Short mmCIF file of C-alpha atoms in Angstrom, two decimals:
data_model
loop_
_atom_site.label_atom_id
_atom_site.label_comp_id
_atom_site.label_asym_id
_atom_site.label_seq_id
_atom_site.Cartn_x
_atom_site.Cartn_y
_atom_site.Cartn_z
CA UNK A 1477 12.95 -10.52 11.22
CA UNK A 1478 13.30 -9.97 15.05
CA UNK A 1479 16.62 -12.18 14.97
CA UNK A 1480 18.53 -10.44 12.46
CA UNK A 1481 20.85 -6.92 13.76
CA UNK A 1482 19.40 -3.83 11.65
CA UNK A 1483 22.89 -3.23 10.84
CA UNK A 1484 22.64 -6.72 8.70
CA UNK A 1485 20.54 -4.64 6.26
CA UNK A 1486 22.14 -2.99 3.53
CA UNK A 1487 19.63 -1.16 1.12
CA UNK A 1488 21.21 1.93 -1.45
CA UNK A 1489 19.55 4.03 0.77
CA UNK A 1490 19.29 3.84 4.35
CA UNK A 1491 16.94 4.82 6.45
CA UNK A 1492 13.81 5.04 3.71
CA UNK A 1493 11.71 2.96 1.76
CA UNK A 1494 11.50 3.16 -2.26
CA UNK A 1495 8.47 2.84 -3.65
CA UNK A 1496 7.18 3.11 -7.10
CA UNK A 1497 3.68 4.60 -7.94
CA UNK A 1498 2.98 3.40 -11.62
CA UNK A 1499 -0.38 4.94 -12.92
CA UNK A 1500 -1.24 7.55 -15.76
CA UNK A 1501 -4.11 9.15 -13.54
CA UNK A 1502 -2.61 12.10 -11.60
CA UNK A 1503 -4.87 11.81 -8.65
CA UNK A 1504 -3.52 8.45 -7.46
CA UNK A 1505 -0.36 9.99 -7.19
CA UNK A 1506 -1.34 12.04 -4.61
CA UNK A 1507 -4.09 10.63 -3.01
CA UNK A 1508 -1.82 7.63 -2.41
CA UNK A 1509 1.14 9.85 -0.75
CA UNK A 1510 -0.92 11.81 0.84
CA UNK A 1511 -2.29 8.67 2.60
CA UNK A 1512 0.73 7.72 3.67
CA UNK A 1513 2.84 10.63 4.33
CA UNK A 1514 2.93 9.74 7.97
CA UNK A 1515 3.35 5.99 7.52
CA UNK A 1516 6.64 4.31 8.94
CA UNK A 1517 7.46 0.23 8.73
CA UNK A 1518 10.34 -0.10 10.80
CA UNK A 1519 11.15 3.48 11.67
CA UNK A 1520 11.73 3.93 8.13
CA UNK A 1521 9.83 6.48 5.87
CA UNK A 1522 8.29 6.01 2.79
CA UNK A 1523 10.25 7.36 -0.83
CA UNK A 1524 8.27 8.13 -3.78
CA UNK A 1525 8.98 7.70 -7.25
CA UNK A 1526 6.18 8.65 -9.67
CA UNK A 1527 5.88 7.08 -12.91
CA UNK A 1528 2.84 7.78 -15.38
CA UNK A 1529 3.23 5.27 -17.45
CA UNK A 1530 5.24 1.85 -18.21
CA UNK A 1531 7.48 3.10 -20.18
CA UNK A 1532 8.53 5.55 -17.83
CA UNK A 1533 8.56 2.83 -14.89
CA UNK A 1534 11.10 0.74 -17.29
CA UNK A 1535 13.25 3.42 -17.29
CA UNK A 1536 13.41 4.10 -13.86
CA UNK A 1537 13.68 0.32 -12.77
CA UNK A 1538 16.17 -0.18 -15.14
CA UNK A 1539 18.76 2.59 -13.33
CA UNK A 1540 17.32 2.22 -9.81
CA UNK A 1541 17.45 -1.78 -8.15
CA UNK A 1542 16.45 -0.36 -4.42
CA UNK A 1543 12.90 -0.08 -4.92
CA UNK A 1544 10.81 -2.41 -2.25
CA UNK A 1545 7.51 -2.22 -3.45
CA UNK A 1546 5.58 -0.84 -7.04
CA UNK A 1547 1.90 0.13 -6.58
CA UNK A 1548 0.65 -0.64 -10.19
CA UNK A 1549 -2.18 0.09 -12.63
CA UNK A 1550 -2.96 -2.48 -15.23
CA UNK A 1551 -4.70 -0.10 -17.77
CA UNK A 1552 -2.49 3.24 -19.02
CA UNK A 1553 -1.25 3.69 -22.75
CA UNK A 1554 -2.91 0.27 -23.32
CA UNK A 1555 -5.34 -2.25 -21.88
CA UNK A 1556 -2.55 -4.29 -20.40
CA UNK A 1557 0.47 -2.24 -20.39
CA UNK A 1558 0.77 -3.15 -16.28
CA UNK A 1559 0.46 -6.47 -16.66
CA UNK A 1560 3.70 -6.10 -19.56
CA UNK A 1561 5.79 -4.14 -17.13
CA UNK A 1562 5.16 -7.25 -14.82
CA UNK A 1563 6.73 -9.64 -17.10
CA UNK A 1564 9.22 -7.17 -18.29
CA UNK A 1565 10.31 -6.90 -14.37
CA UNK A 1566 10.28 -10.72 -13.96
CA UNK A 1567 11.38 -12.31 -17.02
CA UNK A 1568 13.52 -9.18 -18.19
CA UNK A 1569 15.14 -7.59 -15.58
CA UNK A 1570 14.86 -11.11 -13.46
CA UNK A 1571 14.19 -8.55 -10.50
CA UNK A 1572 12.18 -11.17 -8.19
CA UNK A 1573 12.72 -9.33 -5.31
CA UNK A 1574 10.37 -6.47 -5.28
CA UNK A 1575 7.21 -6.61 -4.33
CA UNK A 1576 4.51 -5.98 -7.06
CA UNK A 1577 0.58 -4.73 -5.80
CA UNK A 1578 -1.81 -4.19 -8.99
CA UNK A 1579 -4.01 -1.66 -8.48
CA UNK A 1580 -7.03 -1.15 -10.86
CA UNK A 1581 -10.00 0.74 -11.75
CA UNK A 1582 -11.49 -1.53 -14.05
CA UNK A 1583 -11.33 -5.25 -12.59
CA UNK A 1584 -13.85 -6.65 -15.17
CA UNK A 1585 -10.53 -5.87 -17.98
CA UNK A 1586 -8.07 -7.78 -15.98
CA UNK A 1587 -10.11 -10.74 -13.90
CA UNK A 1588 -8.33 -11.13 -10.27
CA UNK A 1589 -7.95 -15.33 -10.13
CA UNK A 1590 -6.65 -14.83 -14.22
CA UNK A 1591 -4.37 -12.17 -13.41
CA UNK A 1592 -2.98 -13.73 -10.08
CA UNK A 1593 -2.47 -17.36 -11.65
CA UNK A 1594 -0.42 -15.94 -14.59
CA UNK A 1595 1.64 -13.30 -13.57
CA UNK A 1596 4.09 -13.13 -10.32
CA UNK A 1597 2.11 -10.56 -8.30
CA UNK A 1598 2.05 -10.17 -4.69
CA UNK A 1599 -1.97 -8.68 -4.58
CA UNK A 1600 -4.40 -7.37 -6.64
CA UNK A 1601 -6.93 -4.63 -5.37
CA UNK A 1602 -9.28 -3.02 -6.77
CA UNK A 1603 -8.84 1.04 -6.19
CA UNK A 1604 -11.99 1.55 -4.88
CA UNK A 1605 -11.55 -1.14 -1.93
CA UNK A 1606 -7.88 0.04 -0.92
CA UNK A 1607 -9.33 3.02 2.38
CA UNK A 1608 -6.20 4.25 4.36
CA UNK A 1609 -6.50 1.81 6.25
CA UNK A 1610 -6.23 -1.29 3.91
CA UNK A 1611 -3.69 0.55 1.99
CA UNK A 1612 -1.33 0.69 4.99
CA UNK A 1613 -1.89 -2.68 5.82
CA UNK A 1614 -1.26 -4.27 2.24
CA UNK A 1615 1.77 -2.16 2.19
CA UNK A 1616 3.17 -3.26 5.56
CA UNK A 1617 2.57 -7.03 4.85
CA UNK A 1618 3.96 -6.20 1.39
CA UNK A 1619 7.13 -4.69 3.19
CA UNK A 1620 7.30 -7.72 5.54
CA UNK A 1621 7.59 -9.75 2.44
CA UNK A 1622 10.01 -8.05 0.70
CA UNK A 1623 12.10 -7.76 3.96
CA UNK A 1624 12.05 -11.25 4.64
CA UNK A 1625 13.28 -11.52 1.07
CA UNK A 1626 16.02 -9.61 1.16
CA UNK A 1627 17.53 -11.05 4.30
CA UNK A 1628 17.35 -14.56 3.27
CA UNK A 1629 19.07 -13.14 -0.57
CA UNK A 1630 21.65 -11.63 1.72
CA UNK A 1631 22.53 -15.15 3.37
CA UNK A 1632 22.70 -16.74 -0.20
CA UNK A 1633 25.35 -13.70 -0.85
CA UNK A 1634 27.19 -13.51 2.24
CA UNK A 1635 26.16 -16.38 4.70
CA UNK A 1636 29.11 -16.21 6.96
CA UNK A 1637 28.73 -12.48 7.78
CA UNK A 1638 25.39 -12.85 8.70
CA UNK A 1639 25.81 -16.42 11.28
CA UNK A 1640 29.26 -14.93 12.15
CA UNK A 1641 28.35 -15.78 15.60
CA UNK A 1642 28.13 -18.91 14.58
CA UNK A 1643 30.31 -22.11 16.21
CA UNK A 1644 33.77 -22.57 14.46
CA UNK A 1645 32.38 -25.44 12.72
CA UNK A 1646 29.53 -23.95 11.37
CA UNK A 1647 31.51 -21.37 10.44
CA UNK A 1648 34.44 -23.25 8.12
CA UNK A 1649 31.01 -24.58 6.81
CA UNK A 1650 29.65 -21.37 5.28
CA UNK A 1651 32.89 -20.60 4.10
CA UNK A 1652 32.95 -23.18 1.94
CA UNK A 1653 29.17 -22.51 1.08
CA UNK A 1654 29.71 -19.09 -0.42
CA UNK A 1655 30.58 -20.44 -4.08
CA UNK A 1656 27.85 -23.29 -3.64
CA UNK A 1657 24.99 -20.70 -3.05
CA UNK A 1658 26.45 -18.75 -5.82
CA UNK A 1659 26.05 -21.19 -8.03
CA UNK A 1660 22.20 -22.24 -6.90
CA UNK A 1661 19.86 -20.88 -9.71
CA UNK A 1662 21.83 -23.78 -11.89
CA UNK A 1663 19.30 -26.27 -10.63
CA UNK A 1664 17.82 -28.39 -7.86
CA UNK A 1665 21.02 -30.60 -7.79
CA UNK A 1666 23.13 -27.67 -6.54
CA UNK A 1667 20.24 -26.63 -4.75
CA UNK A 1668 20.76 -30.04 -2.84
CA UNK A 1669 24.23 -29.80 -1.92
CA UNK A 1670 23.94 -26.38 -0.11
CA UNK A 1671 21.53 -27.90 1.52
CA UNK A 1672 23.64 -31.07 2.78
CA UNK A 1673 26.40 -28.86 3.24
CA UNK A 1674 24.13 -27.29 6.71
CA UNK A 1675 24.08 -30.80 8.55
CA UNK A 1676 25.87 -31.78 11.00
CA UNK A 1677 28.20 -34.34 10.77
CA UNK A 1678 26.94 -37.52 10.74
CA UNK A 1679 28.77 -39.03 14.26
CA UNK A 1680 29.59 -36.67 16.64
CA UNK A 1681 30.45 -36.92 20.18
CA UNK A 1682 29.69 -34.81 22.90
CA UNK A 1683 31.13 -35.37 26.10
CA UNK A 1684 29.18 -38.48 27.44
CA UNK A 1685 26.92 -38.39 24.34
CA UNK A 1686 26.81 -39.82 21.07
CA UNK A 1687 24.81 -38.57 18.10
CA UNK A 1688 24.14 -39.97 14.75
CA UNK A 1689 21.64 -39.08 11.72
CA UNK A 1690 20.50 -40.04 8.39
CA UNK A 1691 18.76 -38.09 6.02
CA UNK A 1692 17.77 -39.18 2.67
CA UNK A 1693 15.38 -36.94 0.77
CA UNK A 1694 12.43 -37.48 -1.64
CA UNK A 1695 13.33 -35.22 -4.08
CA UNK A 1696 16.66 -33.39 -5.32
CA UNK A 1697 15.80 -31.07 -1.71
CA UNK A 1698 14.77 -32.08 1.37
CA UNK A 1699 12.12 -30.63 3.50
CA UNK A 1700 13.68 -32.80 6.69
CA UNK A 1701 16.33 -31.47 8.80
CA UNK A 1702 18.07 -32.17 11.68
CA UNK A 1703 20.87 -30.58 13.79
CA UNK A 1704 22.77 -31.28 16.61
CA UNK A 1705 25.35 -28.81 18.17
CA UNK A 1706 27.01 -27.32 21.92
CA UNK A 1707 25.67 -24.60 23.27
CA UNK A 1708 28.22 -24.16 26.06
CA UNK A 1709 30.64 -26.75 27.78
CA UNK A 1710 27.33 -28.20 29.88
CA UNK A 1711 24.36 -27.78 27.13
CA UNK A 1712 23.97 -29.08 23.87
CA UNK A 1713 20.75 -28.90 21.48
CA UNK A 1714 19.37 -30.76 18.93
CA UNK A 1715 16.22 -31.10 16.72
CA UNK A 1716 14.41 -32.76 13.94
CA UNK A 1717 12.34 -31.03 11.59
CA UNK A 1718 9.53 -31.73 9.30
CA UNK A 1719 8.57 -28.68 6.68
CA UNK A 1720 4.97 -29.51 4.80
CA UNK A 1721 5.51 -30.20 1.30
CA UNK A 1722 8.25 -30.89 -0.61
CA UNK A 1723 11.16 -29.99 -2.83
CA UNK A 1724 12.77 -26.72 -2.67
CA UNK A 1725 9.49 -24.78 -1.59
CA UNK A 1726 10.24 -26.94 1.88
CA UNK A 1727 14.04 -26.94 1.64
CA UNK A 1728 14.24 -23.29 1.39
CA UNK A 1729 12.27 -23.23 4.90
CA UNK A 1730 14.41 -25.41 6.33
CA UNK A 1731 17.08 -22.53 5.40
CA UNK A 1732 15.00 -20.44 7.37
CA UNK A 1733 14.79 -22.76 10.30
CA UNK A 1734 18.55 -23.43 10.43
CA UNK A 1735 19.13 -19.20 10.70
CA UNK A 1736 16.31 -19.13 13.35
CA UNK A 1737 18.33 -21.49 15.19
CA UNK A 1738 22.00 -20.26 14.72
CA UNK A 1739 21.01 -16.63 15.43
CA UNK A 1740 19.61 -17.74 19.01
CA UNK A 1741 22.59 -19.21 19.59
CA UNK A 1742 24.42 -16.49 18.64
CA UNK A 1743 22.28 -14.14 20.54
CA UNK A 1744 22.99 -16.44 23.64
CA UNK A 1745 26.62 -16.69 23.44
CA UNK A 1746 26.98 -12.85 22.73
CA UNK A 1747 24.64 -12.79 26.59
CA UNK A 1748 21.63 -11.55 25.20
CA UNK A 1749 19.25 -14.27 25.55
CA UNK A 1750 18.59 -17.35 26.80
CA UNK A 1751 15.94 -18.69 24.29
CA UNK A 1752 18.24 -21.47 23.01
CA UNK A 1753 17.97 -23.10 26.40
CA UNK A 1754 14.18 -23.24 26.42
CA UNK A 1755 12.78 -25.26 24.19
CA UNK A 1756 9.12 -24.69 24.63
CA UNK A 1757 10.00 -20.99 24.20
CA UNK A 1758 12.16 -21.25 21.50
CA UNK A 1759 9.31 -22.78 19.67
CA UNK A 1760 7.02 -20.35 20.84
CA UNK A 1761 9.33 -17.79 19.13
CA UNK A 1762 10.01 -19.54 16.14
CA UNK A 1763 5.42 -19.79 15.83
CA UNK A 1764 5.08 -16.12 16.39
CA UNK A 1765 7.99 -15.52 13.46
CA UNK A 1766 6.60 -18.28 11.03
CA UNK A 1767 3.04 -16.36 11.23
CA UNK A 1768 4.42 -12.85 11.35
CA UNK A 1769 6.04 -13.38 7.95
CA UNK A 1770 3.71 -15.37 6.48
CA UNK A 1771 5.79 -18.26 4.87
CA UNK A 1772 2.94 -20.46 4.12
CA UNK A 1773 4.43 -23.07 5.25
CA UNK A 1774 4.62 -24.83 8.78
CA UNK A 1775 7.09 -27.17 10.78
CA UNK A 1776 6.64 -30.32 12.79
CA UNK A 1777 9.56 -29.71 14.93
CA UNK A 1778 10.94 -31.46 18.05
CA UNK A 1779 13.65 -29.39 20.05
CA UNK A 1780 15.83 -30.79 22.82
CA UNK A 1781 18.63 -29.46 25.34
CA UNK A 1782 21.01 -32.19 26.77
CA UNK A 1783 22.15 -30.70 30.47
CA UNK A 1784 25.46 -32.99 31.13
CA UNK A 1785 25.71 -32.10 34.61
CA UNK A 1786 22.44 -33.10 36.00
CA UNK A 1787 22.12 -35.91 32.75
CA UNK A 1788 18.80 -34.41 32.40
CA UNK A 1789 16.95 -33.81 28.71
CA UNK A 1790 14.33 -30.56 28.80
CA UNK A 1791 12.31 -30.98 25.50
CA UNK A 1792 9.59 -29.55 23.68
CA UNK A 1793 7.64 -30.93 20.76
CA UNK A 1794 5.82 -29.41 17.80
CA UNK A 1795 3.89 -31.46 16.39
CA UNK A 1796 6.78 -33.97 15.49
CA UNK A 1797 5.54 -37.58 14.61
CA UNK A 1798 6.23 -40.20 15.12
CA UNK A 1799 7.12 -39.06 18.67
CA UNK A 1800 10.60 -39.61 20.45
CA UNK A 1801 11.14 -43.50 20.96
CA UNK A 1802 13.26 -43.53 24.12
CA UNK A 1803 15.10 -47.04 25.91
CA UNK A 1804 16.43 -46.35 29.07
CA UNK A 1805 18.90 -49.31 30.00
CA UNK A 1806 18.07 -52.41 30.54
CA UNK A 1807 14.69 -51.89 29.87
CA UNK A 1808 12.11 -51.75 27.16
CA UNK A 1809 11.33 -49.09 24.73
CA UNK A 1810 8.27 -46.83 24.69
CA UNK A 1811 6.86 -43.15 23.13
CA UNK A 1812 7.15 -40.44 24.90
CA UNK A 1813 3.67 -39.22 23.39
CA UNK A 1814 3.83 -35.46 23.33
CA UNK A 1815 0.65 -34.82 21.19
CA UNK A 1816 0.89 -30.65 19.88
CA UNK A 1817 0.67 -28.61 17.07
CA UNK A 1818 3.27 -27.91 14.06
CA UNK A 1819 4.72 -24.36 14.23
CA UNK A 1820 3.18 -21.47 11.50
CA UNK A 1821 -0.27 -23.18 12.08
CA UNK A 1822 -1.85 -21.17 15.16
CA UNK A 1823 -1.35 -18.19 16.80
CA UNK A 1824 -2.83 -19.36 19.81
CA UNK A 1825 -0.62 -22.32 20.49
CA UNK A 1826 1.83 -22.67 23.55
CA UNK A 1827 4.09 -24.96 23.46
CA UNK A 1828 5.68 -26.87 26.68
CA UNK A 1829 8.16 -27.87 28.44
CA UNK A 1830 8.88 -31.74 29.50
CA UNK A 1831 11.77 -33.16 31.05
CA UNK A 1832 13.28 -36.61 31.40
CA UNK A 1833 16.17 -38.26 33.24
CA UNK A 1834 18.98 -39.11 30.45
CA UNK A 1835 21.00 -41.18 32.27
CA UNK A 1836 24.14 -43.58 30.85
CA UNK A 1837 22.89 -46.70 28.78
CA UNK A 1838 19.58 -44.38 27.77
CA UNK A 1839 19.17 -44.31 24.01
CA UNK A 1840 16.57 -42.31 22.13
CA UNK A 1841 15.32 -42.29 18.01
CA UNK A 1842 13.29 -39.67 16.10
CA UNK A 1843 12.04 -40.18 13.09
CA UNK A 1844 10.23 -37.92 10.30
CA UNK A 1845 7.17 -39.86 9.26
CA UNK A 1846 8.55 -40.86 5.90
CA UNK A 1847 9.79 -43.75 7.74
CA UNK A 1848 6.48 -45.44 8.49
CA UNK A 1849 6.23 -45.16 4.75
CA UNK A 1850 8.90 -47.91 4.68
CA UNK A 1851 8.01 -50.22 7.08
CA UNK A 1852 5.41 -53.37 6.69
CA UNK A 1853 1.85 -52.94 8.11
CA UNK A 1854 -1.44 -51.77 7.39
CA UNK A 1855 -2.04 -48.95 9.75
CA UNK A 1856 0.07 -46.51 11.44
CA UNK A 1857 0.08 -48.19 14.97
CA UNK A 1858 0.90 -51.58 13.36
CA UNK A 1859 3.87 -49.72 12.20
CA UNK A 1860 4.06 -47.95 15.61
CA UNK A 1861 4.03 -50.97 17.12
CA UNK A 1862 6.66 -53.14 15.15
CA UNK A 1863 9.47 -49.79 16.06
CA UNK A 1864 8.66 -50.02 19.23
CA UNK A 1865 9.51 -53.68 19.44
CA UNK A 1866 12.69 -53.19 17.19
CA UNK A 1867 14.04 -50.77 20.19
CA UNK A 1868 16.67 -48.23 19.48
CA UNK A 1869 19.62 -49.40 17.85
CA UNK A 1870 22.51 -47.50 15.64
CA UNK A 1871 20.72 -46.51 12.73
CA UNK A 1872 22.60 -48.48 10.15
CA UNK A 1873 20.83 -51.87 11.88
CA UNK A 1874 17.60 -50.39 11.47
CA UNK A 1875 17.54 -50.00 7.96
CA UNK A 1876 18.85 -53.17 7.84
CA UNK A 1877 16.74 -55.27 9.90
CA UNK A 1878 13.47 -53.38 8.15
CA UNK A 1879 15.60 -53.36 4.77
CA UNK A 1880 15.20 -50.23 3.90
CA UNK A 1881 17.00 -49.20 0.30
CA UNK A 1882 17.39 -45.35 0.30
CA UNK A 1883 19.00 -45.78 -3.04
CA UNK A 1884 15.59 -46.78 -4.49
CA UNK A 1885 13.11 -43.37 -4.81
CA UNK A 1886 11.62 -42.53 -1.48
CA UNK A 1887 7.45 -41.67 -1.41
CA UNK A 1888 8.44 -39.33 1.44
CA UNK A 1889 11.72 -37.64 2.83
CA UNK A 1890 13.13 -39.70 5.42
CA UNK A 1891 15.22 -38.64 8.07
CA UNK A 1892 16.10 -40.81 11.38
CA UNK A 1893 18.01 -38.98 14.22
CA UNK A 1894 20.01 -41.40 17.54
CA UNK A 1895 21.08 -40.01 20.94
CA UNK A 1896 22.71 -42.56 23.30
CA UNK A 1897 24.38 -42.02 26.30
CA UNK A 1898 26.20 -45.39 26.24
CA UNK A 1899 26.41 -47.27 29.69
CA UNK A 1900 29.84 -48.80 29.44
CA UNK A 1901 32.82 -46.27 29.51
CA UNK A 1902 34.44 -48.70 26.74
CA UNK A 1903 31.70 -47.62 24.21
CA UNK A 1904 32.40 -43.62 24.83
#
């Protein structure tokens, strides 16, 4: 990932990467490294470990836990002795992290949809198919993978060293983090608190500003977020996010998104760039990175920056609906209807910039769209309609004037973000 120092990167061997060629015909040996004797991911080289059959592969997996990626036949001493190693590297060694590409000369003996439904695989080729070319392009998007991978184990492991430039806050945060994320493979419900543990608090004022949130999940994980923080002593950002799906597929993107974030910030307090200040480029980034490492997943995502100086909001929106109900004072609310695209959906999409006048007594609300889920109507603009009416108010009056019990089960995770500038010094 673009955002991450290479130094951040610790691998037993530096510099190279390990791969494991597991396959009882000679040839493929070295037709495969002489195919890629000249390839590079990264300016790093290609290692190669031969193994002719599974046996031998368990042996060397079992003393060496640096190996990226395993190019693997299915038949050698018997019909399926590939697809065994695969469960012996899953289920046994509980090695999830490397990157596993079936290779095979006989597809009819191990069907492709069968084999890819029941075993943890990353791609199945056929020999014949993989030319240099496809080769080096299934290993690069398999070395992507396993990059991405390893980053995101590493910030499980060691999460303050790797958002060090991270603000004091955030910081004391991870700290406390380190034994929660240790203790995450015990279940969704611990799952949930690391997860809770990356919000923001949920008051905080900033300057002339006031903040609030309230996010209340569907499941034991949330694929909502929201985040509101200083950038300097005249800028502060915020966002609300909106991962497709559910559960911990969805949470563990919103992971993701919170890194994204923190490492631009730490990039732009450490002078070397001023993304974090730009919403529509920030989210133009944040596209290009979703697609690069192919998450499968996208975010609806609305990013702001508060500029206290010239009480001015620059925003960009991606996709986020319902859109941003804003109230200046004294008058009326209405939707700032910013109709665009969720990021990790197109390549082609450019996001921009808008920018509105946030002056004292001007209040705005976001809202993921699990809270139309809760509110009375038959169609979405009836429900459109009846927030609009309501106006922006401090979130604990909206639930209760649309009596909304988040301790009943949720269809959808809801999440309702506030920004008010308040008019009257007396309510600073």
């Amino acid at each position: 990932m673009d955002f991450l120092a290479d130094d951040e990167i610790e691998t037993a061997h530096q510099g190279i990467w390990s791969i494991l060629i597991v396959d009882d015909e000679p040839e493929m040996h070295h037709v495969t490294t002489m195919a890629l004797r000249d390839y590079s991911f990264q300016q790093r080289k290609l290692s190669f470990i031969s193994a002719h059959s599974a046996a031998e592969a368990k042996s060397i997996l079992q003393q060496q836990n640096d190996i990226a990626l395993i190019l693997l036949d299915v038949v050698m001493e018997t019909d399926d002795a590939g697809l065994k190693l695969v469960r012996y590297i899953r289920d046994e060694l509980n090695n999830h992290l490397v990157r596993i590409i079936l290779r095979t000369g006989q597809p009819g003996q191990a069907p492709e949809q069968k084999v890819v439904q029941e075993y943890d695989i990353n791609d199945y080729r056929s020999k014949t198919e993989l030319t240099v070319q496809r080769l080096t392009t299934t290993i690069t998007s398999a070395l992507r993978a396993y990059l991405a991978i390893s980053q995101l184990e590493q910030l499980n492991q060691t999460l303050e060293a790797k958002v060090a430039a991270r603000t004091r806050q955030l910081e004391a945060a991870n700290a406390k983090l380190k034994q929660s994320l240790a203790e995450l493979e015990a279940g969704e419900k611990a799952g949930k608190q690391v997860q809770f543990k990356l919000l923001p608090p949920a008051h905080w004022d900033w300057h002339a500003f006031r903040f609030e949130h309230q996010l209340h999940p569907s499941d034991y994980m949330s694929g909502d977020f929201v985040d509101y923080f200083a950038i300097d002593d005249k800028h502060c950002g915020f966002y609300i996010a909106d991962v497709s799906g559910h559960g911990v597929a969805s949470a563990f993107v919103t992971v993701y998104l919170k890194r994204f974030i923190s490492s631009q910030l730490a990039r732009f307090r450490q002078q070397q760039s001023r993304l974090i200040l730009e919403p529509a480029a920030l989210l133009n980034a944040l596209n290009k990175e979703l697609l690069k490492e192919g998450i499968g997943k996208y975010i609806a995502l609305f990013y702001g920056v508060l500029d206290r100086a010239n009480q001015q909001l620059t925003f960009a929106n991606a996709g986020a609906f319902p859109w941003p109900l804003l109230q200046p004072q004294d008058q009326a609310a209405h939707w700032l209807e910013l109709k665009s695209t969720p990021a990790g959906m197109f390549d082609a999409v450019k996001y921009q910039d808008s920018q509105i006048d946030f002056t004292p007594g001007t209040a705005m609300q976001l809202c993921s769209d699990g809270l139309l889920d809760l509110l009375p109507g038959e169609t979405t603009e009836q429900k459109l309609d009846l927030l609009q009416q309501h106006g922006v108010t401090e979130l604990a009056q909206l639930f209760t004037d649309f009596k909304i019990d988040v301790s009943q089960s949720l269809p959808d995770d809801l999440t309702v973000l506030r920004v008010h500038c308040p008019g009257d010094a007396n309510e600073r």
